[in-house]
Amino acid sequence: MPHLTVHATETDLKGREEQLITGLTDAVIAVYGPWARDIAVVKLVGVPAGRWGIGGKPATNPAPTITFGIKEEAFSHPGVIDRLAAGVTDAITNILGEQTREAITVDFIGTLPGRTAIGGVITPR
């Protein structure tokens, strides 16, 4: 199940939540196909002004950061990570503006078999 967590400033998110959720879900579908739509999870985390720091100082206008998590094996197909990086970055810049592109960070986290629990129970491998 693909999970995307976006950290962005509250001002960047306000009023754009639905567009971001749709755009990011569509980016996942473009790589994995329609089967992933119903299980793609997008979380938008708004950071209030003054609560994001870079270099030991409050950041004035930080670019969003995205954590993309899925089972490790879903990253094993050739070109998948490159396509996801481009698609997720495009989805964000299409909504927040091209000026954000160069600083957007996307971290890919692959979960190993037996390393996910739902309801306190490890899911099958």
GROMACS .gro file of C-alpha atoms in nm:
model
  125
    1MET     CA    1   0.000   0.000   0.000
    2PRO     CA    2   0.165   0.329  -0.104
    3HIS     CA    3   0.180   0.593   0.170
    4LEU     CA    4   0.277   0.951   0.094
    5THR     CA    5   0.330   1.197   0.376
    6VAL     CA    6   0.380   1.557   0.271
    7HIS     CA    7   0.521   1.815   0.508
    8ALA     CA    8   0.459   2.170   0.386
    9THR     CA    9   0.381   2.505   0.537
   10GLU     CA   10   0.021   2.563   0.640
   11THR     CA   11   0.001   2.853   0.394
   12ASP     CA   12   0.110   2.627   0.105
   13LEU     CA   13  -0.155   2.368   0.194
   14LYS     CA   14  -0.450   2.590   0.280
   15GLY     CA   15  -0.721   2.559   0.017
   16ARG     CA   16  -0.514   2.319  -0.195
   17GLU     CA   17  -0.566   2.000   0.003
   18GLU     CA   18  -0.798   1.826  -0.242
   19GLN     CA   19  -0.583   1.918  -0.542
   20LEU     CA   20  -0.270   1.785  -0.372
   21ILE     CA   21  -0.435   1.461  -0.263
   22THR     CA   22  -0.571   1.402  -0.613
   23GLY     CA   23  -0.247   1.500  -0.789
   24LEU     CA   24  -0.029   1.281  -0.569
   25THR     CA   25  -0.267   0.985  -0.599
   26ASP     CA   26  -0.266   1.028  -0.978
   27ALA     CA   27   0.117   1.027  -0.975
   28VAL     CA   28   0.110   0.690  -0.796
   29ILE     CA   29  -0.148   0.553  -1.043
   30ALA     CA   30   0.067   0.666  -1.338
   31VAL     CA   31   0.346   0.437  -1.215
   32TYR     CA   32   0.165   0.141  -1.055
   33GLY     CA   33  -0.166   0.139  -1.241
   34PRO     CA   34  -0.531   0.177  -1.144
   35TRP     CA   35  -0.523  -0.103  -0.884
   36ALA     CA   36  -0.330   0.130  -0.649
   37ARG     CA   37  -0.596   0.406  -0.641
   38ASP     CA   38  -0.808   0.258  -0.365
   39ILE     CA   39  -0.512   0.184  -0.139
   40ALA     CA   40  -0.299   0.497  -0.193
   41VAL     CA   41  -0.279   0.698   0.129
   42VAL     CA   42  -0.186   1.067   0.123
   43LYS     CA   43  -0.129   1.260   0.445
   44LEU     CA   44  -0.080   1.635   0.435
   45VAL     CA   45   0.098   1.773   0.739
   46GLY     CA   46   0.086   2.150   0.771
   47VAL     CA   47   0.370   2.315   0.955
   48PRO     CA   48   0.284   2.654   1.107
   49ALA     CA   49   0.504   2.955   1.033
   50GLY     CA   50   0.815   2.961   1.248
   51ARG     CA   51   0.810   2.586   1.318
   52TRP     CA   52   1.035   2.477   1.031
   53GLY     CA   53   1.405   2.536   1.059
   54ILE     CA   54   1.692   2.508   0.815
   55GLY     CA   55   2.052   2.563   0.919
   56GLY     CA   56   1.958   2.642   1.277
   57LYS     CA   57   1.724   2.925   1.180
   58PRO     CA   58   1.352   2.947   1.107
   59ALA     CA   59   1.294   2.891   0.736
   60THR     CA   60   1.109   3.167   0.554
   61ASN     CA   61   0.963   2.960   0.271
   62PRO     CA   62   1.073   2.595   0.280
   63ALA     CA   63   0.987   2.359  -0.003
   64PRO     CA   64   0.770   2.058   0.074
   65THR     CA   65   0.921   1.726   0.173
   66ILE     CA   66   0.756   1.399   0.079
   67THR     CA   67   0.809   1.057   0.233
   68PHE     CA   68   0.694   0.776   0.003
   69GLY     CA   69   0.661   0.441   0.176
   70ILE     CA   70   0.566   0.107   0.026
   71LYS     CA   71   0.681  -0.255   0.043
   72GLU     CA   72   1.046  -0.277  -0.063
   73GLU     CA   73   0.965  -0.508  -0.354
   74ALA     CA   74   0.750  -0.235  -0.515
   75PHE     CA   75   1.070  -0.036  -0.578
   76SER     CA   76   1.246  -0.325  -0.751
   77HIS     CA   77   1.112  -0.272  -1.103
   78PRO     CA   78   1.345  -0.080  -1.337
   79GLY     CA   79   1.280   0.294  -1.346
   80VAL     CA   80   1.010   0.294  -1.078
   81ILE     CA   81   1.189   0.524  -0.835
   82ASP     CA   82   1.282   0.770  -1.111
   83ARG     CA   83   0.924   0.778  -1.238
   84LEU     CA   84   0.784   0.821  -0.886
   85ALA     CA   85   1.031   1.101  -0.806
   86ALA     CA   86   0.939   1.287  -1.123
   87GLY     CA   87   0.564   1.228  -1.088
   88VAL     CA   88   0.541   1.330  -0.724
   89THR     CA   89   0.757   1.639  -0.784
   90ASP     CA   90   0.545   1.734  -1.086
   91ALA     CA   91   0.225   1.694  -0.885
   92ILE     CA   92   0.351   1.930  -0.616
   93THR     CA   93   0.488   2.191  -0.858
   94ASN     CA   94   0.169   2.185  -1.067
   95ILE     CA   95  -0.020   2.304  -0.759
   96LEU     CA   96   0.232   2.504  -0.554
   97GLY     CA   97   0.428   2.652  -0.844
   98GLU     CA   98   0.740   2.584  -1.044
   99GLN     CA   99   0.954   2.782  -0.796
  100THR     CA  100   0.928   2.491  -0.552
  101ARG     CA  101   1.067   2.226  -0.791
  102GLU     CA  102   1.441   2.259  -0.723
  103ALA     CA  103   1.408   2.223  -0.344
  104ILE     CA  104   1.140   1.951  -0.315
  105THR     CA  105   1.273   1.644  -0.136
  106VAL     CA  106   1.126   1.296  -0.187
  107ASP     CA  107   1.245   1.017   0.042
  108PHE     CA  108   1.166   0.658  -0.056
  109ILE     CA  109   1.116   0.415   0.231
  110GLY     CA  110   1.088   0.045   0.147
  111THR     CA  111   0.929  -0.174   0.412
  112LEU     CA  112   1.075  -0.521   0.440
  113PRO     CA  113   0.846  -0.825   0.467
  114GLY     CA  114   0.721  -0.880   0.820
  115ARG     CA  115   0.789  -0.518   0.921
  116THR     CA  116   0.434  -0.383   0.909
  117ALA     CA  117   0.166  -0.431   1.172
  118ILE     CA  118  -0.203  -0.351   1.147
  119GLY     CA  119  -0.408  -0.354   1.464
  120GLY     CA  120  -0.106  -0.473   1.659
  121VAL     CA  121  -0.049  -0.779   1.442
  122ILE     CA  122   0.235  -0.825   1.195
  123THR     CA  123   0.092  -0.855   0.844
  124PRO     CA  124   0.176  -1.162   0.636
  125ARG     CA  125   0.488  -1.151   0.427
   0.00000   0.00000   0.00000
